[in-house]
CSV table of C-alpha atoms in Angstrom, one decimal:
chain,number,residue,atom,x,y,z
A,1,MET,CA,11.5,-1.3,26.6
A,2,HIS,CA,9.3,-4.5,27.0
A,3,ARG,CA,6.4,-2.7,25.3
A,4,GLU,CA,8.6,-1.8,22.4
A,5,ASN,CA,9.8,-5.4,22.1
A,6,TYR,CA,6.3,-6.7,22.1
A,7,MET,CA,5.4,-4.1,19.3
A,8,ASN,CA,8.4,-5.1,17.3
A,9,ALA,CA,7.6,-8.8,17.7
A,10,LEU,CA,4.0,-8.3,16.6
A,11,ARG,CA,5.1,-6.2,13.7
A,12,GLU,CA,7.5,-8.9,12.5
A,13,ASP,CA,4.7,-11.5,12.8
A,14,ILE,CA,2.5,-9.4,10.6
A,15,VAL,CA,5.2,-8.8,8.0
A,16,ASP,CA,6.0,-12.5,8.0
A,17,THR,CA,2.3,-13.3,7.4
A,18,VAL,CA,2.1,-11.0,4.5
A,19,THR,CA,5.5,-12.2,3.1
A,20,ARG,CA,4.6,-15.9,3.2
A,21,HIS,CA,0.9,-16.0,2.4
A,22,LEU,CA,-0.2,-12.8,0.6
A,23,THR,CA,2.8,-11.6,-1.5
A,24,PRO,CA,3.4,-14.8,-3.5
A,25,VAL,CA,-0.3,-15.0,-4.5
A,26,ALA,CA,-0.4,-11.2,-5.2
A,27,GLN,CA,2.6,-11.3,-7.5
A,28,ARG,CA,1.6,-14.6,-9.2
A,29,TYR,CA,-1.7,-13.2,-10.5
A,30,GLY,CA,-0.7,-9.6,-11.1
A,31,TYR,CA,-2.4,-8.0,-8.0
A,32,SER,CA,0.8,-6.3,-7.2
A,33,GLU,CA,4.2,-5.9,-8.9
A,34,MET,CA,6.0,-5.2,-5.7
A,35,PRO,CA,6.0,-7.4,-2.6
A,36,LEU,CA,3.1,-6.3,-0.4
A,37,GLU,CA,5.4,-6.2,2.7
A,38,THR,CA,7.5,-3.4,1.0
A,39,ASN,CA,5.1,-0.8,2.4
A,40,ILE,CA,5.2,-2.1,6.0
A,41,LYS,CA,8.6,-3.7,6.7
A,42,TRP,CA,10.4,-0.4,7.6
A,43,ARG,CA,9.8,2.0,10.5
A,44,PRO,CA,6.6,4.1,10.9
A,45,MET,CA,6.6,7.2,8.6
A,46,VAL,CA,5.0,10.6,9.0
A,47,LEU,CA,4.4,12.3,5.7
A,48,VAL,CA,4.3,16.2,5.9
A,49,ILE,CA,2.6,18.0,3.0
A,50,GLY,CA,1.3,21.5,2.5
A,51,ASN,CA,1.3,24.7,0.5
A,52,TYR,CA,4.6,26.4,-0.1
A,53,SER,CA,5.8,28.5,2.9
A,54,SER,CA,3.2,26.8,5.2
A,55,GLY,CA,6.0,26.2,7.7
A,56,LYS,CA,6.6,22.5,7.1
A,57,SER,CA,10.4,22.7,7.4
A,58,SER,CA,10.2,25.1,10.4
A,59,LEU,CA,7.9,22.8,12.3
A,60,ILE,CA,10.0,19.8,11.5
A,61,ASN,CA,13.1,21.6,12.7
A,62,GLU,CA,11.2,22.4,15.9
A,63,PHE,CA,10.5,18.7,16.5
A,64,LEU,CA,14.0,17.6,15.7
A,65,GLY,CA,15.7,20.3,17.9
A,66,ALA,CA,17.9,21.7,15.2
A,67,LYS,CA,17.8,23.5,11.9
A,68,VAL,CA,18.0,20.5,9.6
A,69,GLN,CA,15.7,21.6,6.8
A,70,ALA,CA,16.1,24.9,4.9
A,71,THR,CA,13.3,27.5,5.7
A,72,GLY,CA,12.1,30.6,4.1
A,73,GLN,CA,9.0,32.6,2.9
A,74,ALA,CA,9.5,31.5,-0.7
A,75,PRO,CA,9.7,27.9,-1.9
A,76,THR,CA,13.1,26.8,-0.6
A,77,ASP,CA,13.3,23.1,-1.1
A,78,ASP,CA,11.8,21.1,-4.0
A,79,SER,CA,12.9,17.7,-2.8
A,80,PHE,CA,11.2,14.8,-1.0
A,81,THR,CA,13.4,14.4,2.1
A,82,VAL,CA,13.3,11.3,4.3
A,83,LEU,CA,14.5,12.1,7.8
A,84,THR,CA,15.5,9.1,9.9
A,85,TYR,CA,17.5,8.3,13.0
A,86,ASP,CA,21.2,7.6,13.4
A,87,ASP,CA,22.9,7.3,16.8
A,88,SER,CA,26.5,7.0,15.6
A,89,VAL,CA,27.1,10.6,16.8
A,90,PRO,CA,26.2,11.3,20.4
A,91,GLU,CA,23.4,13.8,21.0
A,92,THR,CA,25.8,15.7,23.3
A,93,GLU,CA,27.7,16.8,20.2
A,94,GLY,CA,24.5,18.6,19.0
A,95,ILE,CA,21.7,17.5,16.8
A,96,GLN,CA,23.0,17.3,13.2
A,97,VAL,CA,22.9,15.5,9.9
A,98,VAL,CA,25.0,12.4,10.4
A,99,GLU,CA,24.7,11.0,6.9
A,100,HIS,CA,23.2,12.1,3.6
A,101,ARG,CA,22.1,9.9,0.7
A,102,ASP,CA,20.9,10.9,-2.7
A,103,GLY,CA,17.8,9.6,-4.4
A,104,LYS,CA,19.5,7.1,-6.8
A,105,ALA,CA,21.3,5.3,-4.0
A,106,LEU,CA,18.1,5.4,-1.8
A,107,LEU,CA,15.8,4.0,-4.4
A,108,ASN,CA,18.1,1.0,-5.0
A,109,ASP,CA,18.9,0.2,-1.4
A,110,PRO,CA,16.8,-2.9,-0.2
A,111,GLU,CA,17.1,-1.6,3.4
A,112,PHE,CA,14.5,1.1,2.6
A,113,PRO,CA,10.9,0.6,1.3
A,114,PHE,CA,11.3,3.0,-1.7
A,115,SER,CA,12.2,0.7,-4.6
A,116,ASN,CA,8.8,1.0,-6.1
A,117,LEU,CA,9.3,4.7,-6.5
A,118,ARG,CA,11.9,4.0,-9.3
A,119,LYS,CA,9.0,4.1,-11.7
A,120,HIS,CA,8.8,7.9,-11.4
A,121,GLY,CA,12.1,8.3,-13.3
A,122,GLN,CA,15.4,10.1,-13.0
A,123,ARG,CA,14.0,13.6,-12.5
A,124,PHE,CA,12.2,12.3,-9.4
A,125,ALA,CA,15.4,10.5,-8.2
A,126,ALA,CA,17.2,13.8,-8.4
A,127,HIS,CA,14.6,15.4,-6.1
A,128,PHE,CA,14.6,12.6,-3.5
A,129,GLN,CA,17.0,12.3,-0.6
A,130,LEU,CA,17.6,10.9,2.8
A,131,LYS,CA,19.1,12.5,5.9
A,132,LYS,CA,20.2,10.5,9.0
A,133,ILE,CA,19.9,12.6,12.1
A,134,ASN,CA,20.9,11.9,15.7
A,135,SER,CA,17.7,13.5,17.0
A,136,PRO,CA,15.9,11.5,19.7
A,137,PHE,CA,12.6,12.5,18.2
A,138,LEU,CA,13.3,10.1,15.3
A,139,LYS,CA,14.1,7.1,17.4
A,140,ASP,CA,10.9,5.2,16.6
A,141,LEU,CA,9.7,6.9,13.4
A,142,ALA,CA,10.8,8.7,10.2
A,143,ILE,CA,9.5,12.0,8.8
A,144,ILE,CA,9.1,12.7,5.1
A,145,ASP,CA,9.3,16.4,4.2
A,146,THR,CA,7.8,17.3,0.8
A,147,PRO,CA,8.0,20.1,-1.8
A,148,GLY,CA,5.5,22.9,-1.2
A,149,MET,CA,2.4,22.6,-3.3
A,150,LEU,CA,1.8,25.4,-5.8
A,151,ASP,CA,-1.0,26.8,-8.0
A,152,SER,CA,0.3,26.9,-11.5
A,153,ILE,CA,3.0,24.2,-11.5
A,154,THR,CA,2.4,21.1,-13.8
A,155,GLU,CA,3.9,17.6,-14.2
A,156,ARG,CA,6.0,19.0,-17.1
A,157,ASP,CA,7.4,21.7,-14.8
A,158,ARG,CA,8.4,19.2,-12.1
A,159,GLY,CA,9.5,16.5,-14.5
A,160,TYR,CA,7.5,13.8,-12.6
A,161,ASP,CA,4.0,13.2,-11.5
A,162,TYR,CA,3.8,14.9,-8.1
A,163,GLN,CA,0.4,13.4,-7.2
A,164,GLU,CA,1.5,9.8,-8.0
A,165,VAL,CA,4.6,10.2,-5.8
A,166,LEU,CA,2.5,11.7,-3.0
A,167,GLY,CA,0.0,8.8,-3.3
A,168,ASP,CA,2.7,6.1,-3.1
A,169,LEU,CA,4.2,7.8,0.0
A,170,ALA,CA,0.8,8.3,1.6
A,171,GLN,CA,0.2,4.6,1.2
A,172,LYS,CA,3.4,3.8,3.2
A,173,ALA,CA,2.9,6.5,5.9
A,174,GLY,CA,1.2,5.8,9.2
A,175,LEU,CA,0.3,9.5,9.5
A,176,VAL,CA,-0.1,12.3,7.0
A,177,LEU,CA,0.1,16.0,8.2
A,178,VAL,CA,-1.5,18.5,5.9
A,179,LEU,CA,-0.3,22.0,6.8
A,180,PHE,CA,-1.8,25.4,6.1
A,181,ASP,CA,-0.6,28.8,7.3
A,182,ALA,CA,-2.4,31.9,8.5
A,183,HIS,CA,-1.6,33.8,5.3
A,184,LYS,CA,-2.9,31.1,3.0
A,185,ALA,CA,-5.8,29.4,4.7
A,186,GLY,CA,-7.2,28.6,1.3
A,187,THR,CA,-5.9,25.8,-0.9
A,188,VAL,CA,-3.8,26.0,-4.1
A,189,ARG,CA,-4.6,23.7,-7.0
A,190,GLU,CA,-2.1,21.0,-6.1
A,191,ALA,CA,-3.4,21.0,-2.5
A,192,TYR,CA,-7.0,20.7,-3.6
A,193,LYS,CA,-6.2,17.7,-5.8
A,194,SER,CA,-4.1,16.1,-3.1
A,195,ILE,CA,-6.8,16.3,-0.5
A,196,ARG,CA,-9.7,15.6,-2.7
A,197,ASP,CA,-8.3,12.8,-4.8
A,198,THR,CA,-4.8,11.5,-4.0
A,199,LEU,CA,-5.0,11.1,-0.2
A,200,THR,CA,-8.5,9.6,-0.2
A,201,ALA,CA,-7.4,7.0,-2.8
A,202,HIS,CA,-4.2,5.9,-1.0
A,203,THR,CA,-4.9,6.2,2.7
A,204,SER,CA,-7.7,6.3,5.3
A,205,GLU,CA,-9.2,9.4,6.8
A,206,ASP,CA,-8.0,8.5,10.3
A,207,ARG,CA,-4.4,8.9,9.2
A,208,ILE,CA,-4.9,12.4,7.9
A,209,ILE,CA,-4.4,15.4,10.3
A,210,PHE,CA,-5.1,19.0,9.2
A,211,VAL,CA,-2.8,21.5,10.8
A,212,LEU,CA,-3.1,25.3,10.9
A,213,ASN,CA,0.5,26.4,11.3
A,214,ARG,CA,2.2,29.7,11.9
A,215,ILE,CA,-0.6,30.9,14.1
A,216,ASP,CA,1.9,33.2,15.8
A,217,GLU,CA,1.7,35.4,12.8
A,218,CYS,CA,-2.0,36.3,13.3
A,219,THR,CA,-2.3,39.9,14.4
A,220,SER,CA,-4.8,39.0,17.2
A,221,PHE,CA,-7.0,36.3,18.6
A,222,ASN,CA,-9.9,37.6,16.5
A,223,ASP,CA,-7.7,37.3,13.4
A,224,LEU,CA,-6.9,33.7,14.4
A,225,LEU,CA,-10.6,32.9,14.6
A,226,ARG,CA,-11.2,34.4,11.2
A,227,VAL,CA,-8.4,32.4,9.7
A,228,TYR,CA,-9.5,29.2,11.4
A,229,GLY,CA,-13.1,29.7,10.2
A,230,THR,CA,-11.9,30.3,6.6
A,231,LEU,CA,-9.9,27.1,6.7
A,232,CYS,CA,-12.8,25.1,8.1
A,233,TRP,CA,-15.1,26.4,5.3
A,234,ASN,CA,-12.5,25.6,2.6
A,235,LEU,CA,-11.9,22.1,3.9
A,236,SER,CA,-15.6,21.3,4.1
A,237,GLN,CA,-15.9,22.3,0.5
A,238,ILE,CA,-13.0,20.2,-0.6
A,239,THR,CA,-13.8,17.0,1.4
A,240,GLY,CA,-17.5,17.2,0.6
A,241,ARG,CA,-18.2,16.3,4.3
A,242,LYS,CA,-21.0,18.0,6.2
A,243,ASP,CA,-18.9,17.7,9.4
A,244,ILE,CA,-15.9,19.9,9.7
A,245,PRO,CA,-12.7,17.9,10.1
A,246,MET,CA,-10.6,18.6,13.2
A,247,ILE,CA,-7.9,21.1,12.7
A,248,ARG,CA,-4.9,21.3,15.1
A,249,MET,CA,-3.2,24.7,15.6
A,250,THR,CA,0.5,25.1,16.1
A,251,TYR,CA,3.6,27.3,15.4
A,252,SER,CA,7.3,27.1,15.7
A,253,SER,CA,8.6,28.7,18.9
A,254,ASN,CA,12.0,29.3,17.3
A,255,ALA,CA,10.3,31.3,14.5
A,256,THR,CA,8.2,33.2,17.1
A,257,ALA,CA,11.3,34.2,19.0
A,258,ALA,CA,12.7,35.8,15.9
A,259,ILE,CA,9.6,38.2,15.6
A,260,ASN,CA,10.4,41.8,16.6
A,261,LYS,CA,9.8,42.7,20.2
A,262,ASP,CA,7.3,45.3,19.1
A,263,SER,CA,5.0,42.5,17.8
A,264,ALA,CA,5.1,40.5,21.0
A,265,PRO,CA,1.8,41.8,22.4
A,266,ARG,CA,-0.2,40.4,19.5
A,267,THR,CA,0.9,36.9,20.4
A,268,SER,CA,-0.4,37.0,23.9
A,269,PHE,CA,-3.0,34.4,23.0
A,270,LEU,CA,-0.3,31.7,22.2
A,271,PRO,CA,0.0,30.3,25.7
A,272,LEU,CA,-3.7,29.4,25.5
A,273,LEU,CA,-2.9,27.1,22.6
A,274,GLU,CA,0.1,25.3,24.0
A,275,ASN,CA,-2.0,22.2,24.6
A,276,GLN,CA,-2.7,22.2,20.8
A,277,ARG,CA,1.0,22.1,20.1
A,278,GLU,CA,1.7,19.4,22.6
A,279,ASP,CA,-1.2,17.3,21.4
A,280,LEU,CA,0.1,17.5,17.8
A,281,LYS,CA,3.6,16.4,19.0
A,282,GLN,CA,2.2,13.5,21.0
A,283,THR,CA,0.0,12.4,18.1
A,284,ILE,CA,3.2,12.2,15.9
A,285,LEU,CA,5.1,10.3,18.6
A,286,GLN,CA,2.2,7.8,19.0
A,287,THR,CA,2.5,6.8,15.3
A,288,PRO,CA,4.5,3.6,16.1
A,289,ARG,CA,1.8,2.3,18.4
A,290,ARG,CA,-1.0,3.3,16.0
A,291,ARG,CA,0.9,1.6,13.3
A,292,LEU,CA,0.1,-1.8,14.7
A,293,ASP,CA,-3.6,-1.1,14.1
A,294,HIS,CA,-2.7,0.2,10.6
A,295,LEU,CA,-0.7,-3.0,9.9
A,296,ALA,CA,-3.7,-5.1,11.0
A,297,SER,CA,-5.9,-3.1,8.8
A,298,TYR,CA,-3.4,-3.5,6.0
A,299,VAL,CA,-3.5,-7.3,6.2
A,300,GLU,CA,-7.3,-7.3,6.4
A,301,ILE,CA,-7.8,-4.9,3.5
A,302,HIS,CA,-5.3,-6.7,1.2
A,303,GLY,CA,-6.5,-10.1,2.3
A,304,GLU,CA,-10.1,-9.3,1.4
A,305,ARG,CA,-9.2,-7.6,-1.8
A,306,LEU,CA,-6.8,-10.4,-2.9
A,307,ALA,CA,-9.5,-13.0,-2.1
A,308,HIS,CA,-12.0,-11.1,-4.1
A,309,TYR,CA,-9.5,-10.7,-6.9
A,310,ILE,CA,-8.8,-14.4,-7.1
A,311,GLU,CA,-12.6,-15.1,-6.9
A,312,ALA,CA,-13.0,-13.0,-10.0
A,313,LEU,CA,-10.2,-14.8,-11.8
A,314,LEU,CA,-11.6,-18.1,-10.7
A,315,ALA,CA,-15.2,-17.2,-11.9
A,316,PHE,CA,-13.8,-16.1,-15.3
A,317,GLY,CA,-11.7,-19.3,-15.5
A,318,LEU,CA,-14.7,-21.5,-14.7
A,319,GLU,CA,-16.8,-19.7,-17.3
A,320,PHE,CA,-14.1,-19.9,-19.9
A,321,ARG,CA,-13.5,-23.6,-19.2
A,322,SER,CA,-17.2,-24.3,-19.6
A,323,PHE,CA,-17.4,-22.3,-22.8
A,324,ARG,CA,-14.2,-24.1,-24.2
A,325,ILE,CA,-15.6,-27.5,-23.4
A,326,LYS,CA,-18.9,-26.7,-25.1
A,327,LYS,CA,-17.3,-25.4,-28.2
A,328,LEU,CA,-14.9,-28.3,-28.3
A,329,PHE,CA,-17.8,-30.7,-28.1
A,330,THR,CA,-19.5,-28.7,-30.9
A,331,GLY,CA,-16.4,-29.0,-33.0
A,332,PHE,CA,-16.2,-32.7,-32.3
A,333,LEU,CA,-19.8,-33.2,-33.5
A,334,ILE,CA,-19.2,-31.1,-36.6
A,335,SER,CA,-16.1,-33.0,-37.4
A,336,LEU,CA,-17.9,-36.4,-37.0
A,337,LEU,CA,-20.7,-35.1,-39.3
A,338,GLY,CA,-18.2,-33.8,-41.8
A,339,GLY,CA,-16.3,-37.0,-41.8
A,340,SER,CA,-19.5,-39.0,-42.4
A,341,LEU,CA,-20.4,-36.7,-45.3
A,342,VAL,CA,-16.9,-37.2,-46.8
A,343,ALA,CA,-17.3,-41.0,-46.5
A,344,LEU,CA,-20.8,-40.8,-48.1
A,345,LEU,CA,-19.5,-38.6,-51.0
A,346,VAL,CA,-16.6,-41.0,-51.6
A,347,MET,CA,-19.0,-44.0,-51.6
A,348,PHE,CA,-21.4,-42.4,-54.1
A,349,LEU,CA,-19.0,-40.6,-56.4
A,350,VAL,CA,-16.2,-43.2,-56.5
A,351,GLY,CA,-18.4,-46.2,-55.9
A,352,MET,CA,-16.2,-47.5,-53.1
A,353,ALA,CA,-18.0,-49.9,-50.8
A,354,ASP,CA,-15.3,-51.3,-48.6
A,355,PRO,CA,-16.3,-50.4,-45.0
A,356,THR,CA,-12.7,-50.3,-43.7
A,357,THR,CA,-11.7,-47.9,-46.5
A,358,LEU,CA,-14.7,-45.7,-46.0
A,359,LEU,CA,-14.1,-45.6,-42.3
A,360,SER,CA,-10.5,-44.5,-42.8
A,361,VAL,CA,-11.5,-41.8,-45.3
A,362,GLY,CA,-14.2,-40.6,-42.9
A,363,GLY,CA,-11.8,-40.6,-40.0
A,364,ILE,CA,-9.2,-38.6,-42.0
A,365,GLY,CA,-11.9,-36.1,-43.1
A,366,ALA,CA,-13.1,-35.8,-39.5
A,367,GLY,CA,-9.6,-35.2,-38.2
A,368,LEU,CA,-8.9,-32.5,-40.8
A,369,ILE,CA,-12.1,-30.8,-40.0
A,370,MET,CA,-11.3,-30.9,-36.2
A,371,ILE,CA,-7.8,-29.5,-36.8
A,372,LEU,CA,-9.4,-26.7,-38.9
A,373,TRP,CA,-11.9,-26.1,-36.1
A,374,LEU,CA,-9.3,-25.8,-33.4
A,375,ALA,CA,-6.9,-23.7,-35.5
A,376,VAL,CA,-9.5,-21.2,-36.7
A,377,PHE,CA,-13.0,-21.4,-35.4
A,378,GLN,CA,-12.3,-22.4,-31.8
A,379,ARG,CA,-9.7,-19.7,-31.5
A,380,LYS,CA,-11.9,-17.0,-32.9
A,381,LEU,CA,-14.8,-18.1,-30.6
A,382,GLU,CA,-12.6,-18.0,-27.5
A,383,GLN,CA,-11.3,-14.6,-28.5
A,384,LYS,CA,-14.9,-13.3,-28.9
A,385,PHE,CA,-15.8,-14.8,-25.5
A,386,HIS,CA,-12.8,-13.1,-23.9
A,387,SER,CA,-13.6,-9.6,-25.3
A,388,THR,CA,-17.3,-9.9,-24.7
A,389,ARG,CA,-16.8,-11.1,-21.1
A,390,LEU,CA,-14.4,-8.2,-20.4
A,391,GLU,CA,-17.1,-5.8,-21.5
A,392,ASP,CA,-19.4,-7.2,-18.9
A,393,LEU,CA,-16.8,-7.5,-16.1
A,394,ASP,CA,-19.0,-6.2,-13.3
A,395,SER,CA,-21.2,-9.3,-13.4
A,396,LEU,CA,-18.2,-11.5,-12.7
A,397,THR,CA,-18.6,-11.5,-8.9
A,398,PRO,CA,-21.5,-10.6,-6.6
A,399,VAL,CA,-21.2,-7.3,-4.7
A,400,ALA,CA,-24.0,-7.7,-2.2
A,401,ASP,CA,-22.8,-5.1,0.4
A,402,GLN,CA,-20.8,-1.9,0.6
A,403,THR,CA,-17.6,-3.7,1.7
A,404,ARG,CA,-17.7,-5.8,-1.5
A,405,LYS,CA,-18.5,-2.8,-3.6
A,406,ASP,CA,-15.5,-1.0,-2.2
A,407,SER,CA,-13.3,-4.0,-2.7
A,408,TRP,CA,-14.5,-4.5,-6.3
A,409,SER,CA,-13.9,-0.8,-7.0
A,410,ALA,CA,-10.3,-1.1,-5.8
A,411,ILE,CA,-9.5,-4.3,-7.8
A,412,ARG,CA,-11.7,-4.0,-10.9
A,413,ASP,CA,-9.1,-2.3,-13.1
A,414,LEU,CA,-6.4,-4.8,-12.0
A,415,VAL,CA,-8.7,-7.7,-12.8
A,416,TYR,CA,-9.4,-6.2,-16.2
A,417,GLU,CA,-5.8,-5.6,-17.1
A,418,HIS,CA,-4.7,-9.1,-15.9
A,419,LEU,CA,-7.5,-10.9,-17.8
A,420,LYS,CA,-6.8,-8.8,-20.9
A,421,LYS,CA,-3.1,-9.8,-20.8
A,422,ASN,CA,-3.4,-13.3,-19.4
A,423,LYS,CA,-6.7,-14.4,-21.1
A,424,GLY,CA,-7.5,-16.7,-18.2
A,425,ASP,CA,-4.7,-19.1,-19.0
A,426,TYR,CA,-3.9,-20.6,-15.6
A,427,SER,CA,-4.6,-23.6,-13.5
A,428,LEU,CA,-8.0,-23.5,-11.8
A,429,TYR,CA,-6.7,-26.1,-9.3
A,430,GLU,CA,-3.9,-23.7,-8.2
A,431,LEU,CA,-6.3,-20.8,-8.1
A,432,LYS,CA,-8.5,-22.7,-5.7
A,433,LEU,CA,-5.6,-23.6,-3.5
A,434,ASP,CA,-4.4,-20.0,-3.4
A,435,LEU,CA,-7.9,-18.7,-2.7
A,436,PHE,CA,-8.1,-21.2,0.3
A,437,ASP,CA,-4.7,-19.9,1.6
A,438,VAL,CA,-5.7,-16.3,1.4
A,439,GLN,CA,-9.1,-17.0,3.0
A,440,GLN,CA,-7.3,-18.8,5.9
A,441,VAL,CA,-5.3,-15.6,6.5
A,442,ASN,CA,-8.6,-13.6,6.5
A,443,ASP,CA,-10.3,-16.0,8.8
A,444,ASN,CA,-7.5,-16.9,11.2
A,445,ALA,CA,-4.4,-14.7,10.9
A,446,THR,CA,-6.3,-11.4,11.0
A,447,HIS,CA,-8.3,-12.6,14.0
A,448,ASP,CA,-5.1,-13.6,15.9
A,449,ILE,CA,-3.5,-10.2,15.1
A,450,ARG,CA,-6.5,-8.3,16.4
A,451,GLU,CA,-6.6,-10.5,19.5
A,452,ALA,CA,-2.9,-9.8,20.2
A,453,LEU,CA,-3.5,-6.1,19.8
A,454,SER,CA,-6.4,-6.2,22.3
A,455,GLU,CA,-4.3,-8.0,24.8
A,456,PHE,CA,-1.4,-5.6,24.3
A,457,ARG,CA,-3.6,-2.6,25.2
A,458,VAL,CA,-4.4,-4.0,28.6
A,459,MET,CA,-1.0,-5.7,29.4
A,460,SER,CA,0.9,-4.4,32.4
A,461,GLU,CA,4.7,-4.1,32.6
A,462,ASP,CA,4.7,-7.4,34.6
A,463,ASP,CA,2.7,-9.1,31.8
A,464,LEU,CA,5.1,-7.8,29.2
A,465,LYS,CA,8.1,-9.0,31.2
A,466,LYS,CA,6.5,-12.5,31.5
A,467,TRP,CA,5.7,-12.4,27.8
A,468,GLU,CA,9.3,-11.6,27.0
A,469,LYS,CA,10.6,-14.4,29.1
A,470,ASP,CA,8.2,-16.8,27.5
A,471,SER,CA,9.2,-15.5,24.1
A,472,VAL,CA,12.9,-16.1,24.8
A,473,ALA,CA,12.0,-19.6,26.0
A,474,ARG,CA,10.0,-20.3,22.8
A,475,LYS,CA,12.8,-19.1,20.6
A,476,ILE,CA,15.3,-21.4,22.4
A,477,TYR,CA,12.9,-24.3,22.1
A,478,LYS,CA,12.3,-23.6,18.4
A,479,LYS,CA,16.1,-23.4,17.8
A,480,GLU,CA,16.6,-26.7,19.6
A,481,GLN,CA,13.8,-28.4,17.7
A,482,LYS,CA,15.3,-27.1,14.4
A,483,GLU,CA,18.8,-28.3,15.3
A,484,MET,CA,17.3,-31.8,16.3
A,485,ALA,CA,15.4,-31.9,13.0
A,486,ASP,CA,18.5,-30.9,11.0
A,487,ALA,CA,20.5,-33.6,12.8
A,488,GLU,CA,17.9,-36.2,12.0
A,489,ILE,CA,17.8,-35.2,8.3
A,490,LEU,CA,21.6,-35.4,8.2
A,491,LYS,CA,21.6,-38.9,9.8
A,492,ALA,CA,18.9,-40.0,7.3
A,493,GLY,CA,21.0,-38.7,4.5
A,494,VAL,CA,24.1,-40.6,5.8
A,495,ARG,CA,22.2,-43.8,6.2
A,496,HIS,CA,20.9,-43.4,2.6
A,497,LEU,CA,24.4,-43.0,1.3
A,498,TYR,CA,25.7,-46.1,3.0
């Protein structure tokens, strides 16, 4: 219990850091439309994807301890289903669905981090749902079951972009399980695109686990080795990696029990792989603890990218200001020269010799020329600078190492779209202040988070108890200090009135 309290407190601190320091800057400059804490403020999530009939629902039912999700050989469920915990019904009454919510209600409920999925439209909302279940397996995490991936289906067939939805959910998830089954150890088109492009763009490799499911349906141990080898080969071709990614093997014991007794001898190898099933289960249950590392990485990644993003805007702004000043100075010189010529023409053509009158005429001429310059030439020159600079956007900030290259690759399009729309019209002073704030998060907050995680890994139960007592004391102290401060403010206000 003390360990969970420490984890929750650290998670709240991380979310608070993102909310107070990163999100305001990110939304102010178009880095993110949604608050950055949206992806991390809810409970840890495990995303389960795979080919149709790969046994996703059967495996989930096995973990939950009840038949919650529909199962079958053919595609049976074309919905994204969020499975989360509810303890309003005692477990003694049986594991069951306590509450069901449809997609429209779920997407508009601020309790859940799915509001950014509204962009995928009504068809997606109709295929999105939540089930609250009283299964103890879900006490510290949520599972997202997904529609089976197919070969010939298109965005038009589904009515929404499946890959985009998958990418948004993968970004929120602390763990992604990619399931295959013994009958289809290869990959269908949607699975290929998901593994090759979508997952790599929205999550890190350490969060992706490949699972060979339904191994109980192999006819023999040799058949299992053949299937396993085929899957290894296919994955190595998809991922482009020379090393073969680790593949865990599992099956649903409930599904195995339903196999005819005559087929039982062929599954004699299954007890040898029980450790694989247990390892997979424990990996899923460890998601909340691993999530702290993911949250720390989340702050580091977005802190670095946001700082790089603001650097690019600042560099553009400084160049634009320098260009504008030069052209304004040029316009000023031209207007002075033009005003002088006007005065000379008036003097020679009209014969006017009064210095005051000539000065007034020259001043009016210079003013008109300056207005013309600002209204026409200055604007066109600035527009040309803007379009030309956008064409050479890659030279805006230095990318000396791979980290900077990866960061620039992630934000380049965002910078382009923002500058195209905003045209660099913002306060450079505020940009510098915001950059300083984000850099402080990168330098100090991320270091403190990593330090707290390192301490957490070696803390004993006694250490955690002491921390909890100190934490309660700190909360009481902070509350007392706030009450005293509020009282002083009130007294000052009363004195001011009288």
